Amino acid sequence: MEQQSAKRILLGITGGIAAYKAAELLRLLMKQGMEVQVAMTEAACQFITPTTMQGLSGKPVLTSQWNDTGNGMAHINPSRAADAIVIAPATADFIARLAHGLANDLLSSLCLARNCPLLVAPAMNREMWQNAATQRNIAQLLADGVQVLGPDCGVQACGEQGMGRMLEAERLAQDIAAFFQPRQLPGKRILITAGPTYEAIDAVRGITNRSSGKMGYAVAQAALEQGAEVVLVSGPVALAKPPGVQGVDVVSAAQMFEAVQQHVGDCDIFIGVAAVADYRVAQPSEQKIKKSAGSLTLELVPNPDILAHVASLPHPPFCVGFAAESENLAEYAEQKRRAKKLPLLVGNLAQQAIGNDDNELVLFDDSGSHILPRADKFTLARQLMQHIALRYKGAGK
Ligand code: PMT
């Protein structure tokens, strides 16, 4: 990623426990060469002091519009001197105020009067995040062109577990840096499959695999960052879709195939990250099969190969496949790439990749192989999307 030179960030902090992470975020942004001006709401000052943020940023912190010693335009001037406003953490209340255009304190006024992009990093209890009102407000912010970073899933300050944690400072700093990178694929339509499929045996049992969807969802997020319009066809996973993607939920390979056929028509790039079951049960039972003393024989029939189908369309999109192998990665991956006639195939070792947060990728194309060393899946997805953008343009698309 390019070195960020003197981007100016107005870092807004609102009143949530994640406010303590804003100190580290400030430090990381400054380390990337960014200039940061901090503004805090009254509630934020209950969680972390302006003195801390002043000490770290080397600048007085903006907390009120009533102590301005300049031209009395404290609610306007700071955003004119910023390349972006970043609200981290953004509480449910502050998000609601943004969605409704309220301007009843300095930070909300700065956001309403801004003439630069706005990025928000939500942080709240999981029930607050899932509440229909919050989801409406987030949808409104996205429709208004606001970038929503996160939230993350995990243990919360209240002891509950779920979506709503603010992204870690390191990830936010990466996301903010990526925001300033030139978009490689603006307006391109990218169709991505992710996660496992589930093939029913009977009313309660099925055949599936351990794909978590993490790799495919990270690729979808990275594609969004490149300015693409993303359709994410996902098998059953426990992840929230990255805000801004068009999500299509499916269960079986047949449903995934149908969804891909529906969306592939106008897509420029197709990326098959899903671990699609190669076989399904010929005749799944509608009722639960009763246990008996004898053995149970299932007849399995092959599923359609979605990627191979897309790659062999008369005018195929630029197709990227994945291959998870437990041995002989280079040999098997290259075999798959040639069999499915793909310009690019991404190989990974199944035992290291599936379900994990980290991965290592090997890219196979006509010019040979190229390793993306072990890193978290999101970092790899960003590197992969940069590579795909280059190859896509190189293919004269
Ligand atoms: O979800 P995670 O836990 O993060 O794990 C990520 C992953 C390991 C699942 C992912 O990185 C990965 O490797 N996905 C491909 C899994 C695989 O081995 O696929 P395959 O070899 O069965 O298929 C090769 C390619 O054809 C894949 O792009 C697959 O999506 C596609 N395919 C396969 C079968 C089929 N019926 N239709 C397909 O489209």
CSV table of N, CA and C in Angstrom, one decimal, residues 190-245:
chain,number,residue,atom,x,y,z
A,190,ILE,N,-18.8,-7.0,-9.5
A,190,ILE,CA,-18.1,-8.3,-9.2
A,190,ILE,C,-19.0,-9.2,-8.4
A,191,LEU,N,-19.1,-10.4,-8.9
A,191,LEU,CA,-19.9,-11.4,-8.3
A,191,LEU,C,-19.0,-12.4,-7.5
A,192,ILE,N,-19.3,-12.6,-6.3
A,192,ILE,CA,-18.5,-13.5,-5.4
A,192,ILE,C,-19.3,-14.6,-4.8
A,193,THR,N,-18.8,-15.8,-4.7
A,193,THR,CA,-19.4,-16.8,-3.9
A,193,THR,C,-18.6,-17.0,-2.7
A,194,ALA,N,-19.2,-17.3,-1.6
A,194,ALA,CA,-18.5,-17.5,-0.3
A,194,ALA,C,-19.2,-18.6,0.6
A,195,GLY,N,-18.4,-19.1,1.5
A,195,GLY,CA,-18.9,-20.0,2.5
A,195,GLY,C,-19.1,-21.4,2.0
A,196,PRO,N,-19.7,-22.3,2.8
A,196,PRO,CA,-20.0,-23.7,2.4
A,196,PRO,C,-21.3,-23.8,1.7
A,197,THR,N,-21.6,-24.9,1.2
A,197,THR,CA,-23.0,-25.2,0.9
A,197,THR,C,-23.5,-26.4,1.8
A,198,TYR,N,-24.8,-26.6,1.9
A,198,TYR,CA,-25.3,-27.6,2.7
A,198,TYR,C,-26.3,-28.4,1.9
A,199,GLU,N,-26.0,-29.7,1.8
A,199,GLU,CA,-26.8,-30.6,1.0
A,199,GLU,C,-27.6,-31.5,1.9
A,200,ALA,N,-28.9,-31.4,1.9
A,200,ALA,CA,-29.7,-32.1,2.8
A,200,ALA,C,-29.7,-33.6,2.6
A,201,ILE,N,-29.6,-34.4,3.7
A,201,ILE,CA,-29.8,-35.9,3.6
A,201,ILE,C,-31.2,-36.2,3.9
A,202,ASP,N,-31.7,-35.5,5.0
A,202,ASP,CA,-33.1,-35.7,5.4
A,202,ASP,C,-33.5,-34.4,6.0
A,203,ALA,N,-34.6,-34.4,6.8
A,203,ALA,CA,-35.2,-33.2,7.3
A,203,ALA,C,-34.2,-32.5,8.3
A,204,VAL,N,-33.3,-33.2,8.9
A,204,VAL,CA,-32.4,-32.6,9.9
A,204,VAL,C,-30.9,-32.8,9.6
A,205,ARG,N,-30.6,-33.7,8.7
A,205,ARG,CA,-29.1,-34.0,8.5
A,205,ARG,C,-28.7,-33.5,7.1
A,206,GLY,N,-27.4,-33.2,7.0
A,206,GLY,CA,-26.9,-32.8,5.7
A,206,GLY,C,-25.4,-33.0,5.6
A,207,ILE,N,-24.9,-32.7,4.4
A,207,ILE,CA,-23.5,-32.8,4.1
A,207,ILE,C,-23.0,-31.3,3.9
A,208,THR,N,-22.0,-31.0,4.6
A,208,THR,CA,-21.4,-29.6,4.4
A,208,THR,C,-19.9,-29.7,4.7
A,209,ASN,N,-19.3,-28.5,4.9
A,209,ASN,CA,-17.9,-28.5,5.2
A,209,ASN,C,-17.6,-27.3,6.2
A,210,ARG,N,-16.3,-27.2,6.5
A,210,ARG,CA,-16.0,-26.2,7.6
A,210,ARG,C,-15.7,-24.8,7.1
A,211,SER,N,-16.1,-24.5,5.9
A,211,SER,CA,-15.8,-23.1,5.4
A,211,SER,C,-16.6,-22.1,6.2
A,212,SER,N,-15.9,-21.1,6.7
A,212,SER,CA,-16.6,-20.1,7.6
A,212,SER,C,-17.1,-18.9,6.8
A,213,GLY,N,-16.6,-18.8,5.6
A,213,GLY,CA,-17.0,-17.6,4.8
A,213,GLY,C,-16.0,-16.4,5.0
A,214,LYS,N,-15.1,-16.6,5.9
A,214,LYS,CA,-14.2,-15.4,6.3
A,214,LYS,C,-13.4,-14.9,5.0
A,215,MET,N,-12.9,-15.9,4.2
A,215,MET,CA,-12.1,-15.5,3.1
A,215,MET,C,-12.9,-14.8,2.1
A,216,GLY,N,-14.1,-15.4,1.7
A,216,GLY,CA,-15.0,-14.8,0.7
A,216,GLY,C,-15.5,-13.4,1.1
A,217,TYR,N,-15.8,-13.3,2.4
A,217,TYR,CA,-16.4,-12.0,2.9
A,217,TYR,C,-15.3,-10.9,2.9
A,218,ALA,N,-14.0,-11.3,3.2
A,218,ALA,CA,-12.9,-10.4,3.1
A,218,ALA,C,-12.7,-10.0,1.7
A,219,VAL,N,-12.8,-10.9,0.7
A,219,VAL,CA,-12.6,-10.5,-0.7
A,219,VAL,C,-13.7,-9.6,-1.1
A,220,ALA,N,-14.9,-9.8,-0.6
A,220,ALA,CA,-16.1,-8.9,-1.0
A,220,ALA,C,-15.8,-7.5,-0.4
A,221,GLN,N,-15.3,-7.4,0.8
A,221,GLN,CA,-15.0,-6.1,1.4
A,221,GLN,C,-13.8,-5.4,0.6
A,222,ALA,N,-12.8,-6.2,0.2
A,222,ALA,CA,-11.7,-5.6,-0.5
A,222,ALA,C,-12.2,-5.1,-1.9
A,223,ALA,N,-13.1,-5.9,-2.5
A,223,ALA,CA,-13.6,-5.5,-3.8
A,223,ALA,C,-14.4,-4.2,-3.7
A,224,LEU,N,-15.2,-4.0,-2.6
A,224,LEU,CA,-15.9,-2.7,-2.4
A,224,LEU,C,-14.9,-1.6,-2.3
A,225,GLU,N,-13.8,-1.8,-1.6
A,225,GLU,CA,-12.8,-0.8,-1.5
A,225,GLU,C,-12.2,-0.3,-2.8
A,226,GLN,N,-12.2,-1.2,-3.8
A,226,GLN,CA,-11.7,-0.9,-5.1
A,226,GLN,C,-12.7,-0.2,-5.9
A,227,GLY,N,-13.9,0.1,-5.3
A,227,GLY,CA,-14.9,0.9,-6.0
A,227,GLY,C,-15.9,0.1,-6.8
A,228,ALA,N,-15.8,-1.2,-6.6
A,228,ALA,CA,-16.7,-2.1,-7.4
A,228,ALA,C,-18.1,-2.2,-6.7
A,229,GLU,N,-19.1,-2.6,-7.5
A,229,GLU,CA,-20.4,-3.0,-7.0
A,229,GLU,C,-20.3,-4.5,-6.8
A,230,VAL,N,-20.6,-4.9,-5.6
A,230,VAL,CA,-20.4,-6.3,-5.3
A,230,VAL,C,-21.7,-7.1,-4.9
A,231,VAL,N,-21.8,-8.2,-5.6
A,231,VAL,CA,-22.9,-9.1,-5.2
A,231,VAL,C,-22.2,-10.3,-4.6
A,232,LEU,N,-22.7,-10.6,-3.3
A,232,LEU,CA,-22.1,-11.7,-2.6
A,232,LEU,C,-23.1,-12.8,-2.4
A,233,VAL,N,-22.9,-13.9,-3.0
A,233,VAL,CA,-23.8,-15.1,-2.9
A,233,VAL,C,-23.1,-16.0,-1.8
A,234,SER,N,-23.8,-16.1,-0.7
A,234,SER,CA,-23.2,-16.8,0.4
A,234,SER,C,-24.0,-18.0,0.9
A,235,GLY,N,-23.2,-19.1,1.1
A,235,GLY,CA,-23.8,-20.2,1.8
A,235,GLY,C,-24.0,-19.9,3.3
A,236,PRO,N,-24.5,-20.9,4.1
A,236,PRO,CA,-24.8,-20.6,5.5
A,236,PRO,C,-23.5,-20.3,6.3
A,237,VAL,N,-23.4,-19.1,6.8
A,237,VAL,CA,-22.2,-18.7,7.7
A,237,VAL,C,-22.8,-17.8,8.8
A,238,ALA,N,-21.9,-17.6,9.8
A,238,ALA,CA,-22.3,-16.7,10.9
A,238,ALA,C,-21.7,-15.3,10.8
A,239,LEU,N,-21.5,-14.8,9.6
A,239,LEU,CA,-20.9,-13.5,9.4
A,239,LEU,C,-21.9,-12.5,8.9
A,240,ALA,N,-21.7,-11.2,9.3
A,240,ALA,CA,-22.6,-10.2,8.7
A,240,ALA,C,-22.0,-9.8,7.4
A,241,LYS,N,-22.8,-9.5,6.4
A,241,LYS,CA,-22.3,-9.0,5.1
A,241,LYS,C,-21.6,-7.7,5.3
A,242,PRO,N,-20.6,-7.4,4.6
A,242,PRO,CA,-19.9,-6.1,4.6
A,242,PRO,C,-21.0,-5.1,4.1
A,243,PRO,N,-21.1,-4.0,4.9
A,243,PRO,CA,-22.1,-3.0,4.5
A,243,PRO,C,-21.8,-2.5,3.1
A,244,GLY,N,-22.8,-2.4,2.2
A,244,GLY,CA,-22.6,-1.9,0.9
A,244,GLY,C,-22.6,-3.0,-0.2
A,245,VAL,N,-22.5,-4.3,0.2
A,245,VAL,CA,-22.6,-5.4,-0.8
A,245,VAL,C,-24.1,-5.7,-0.9
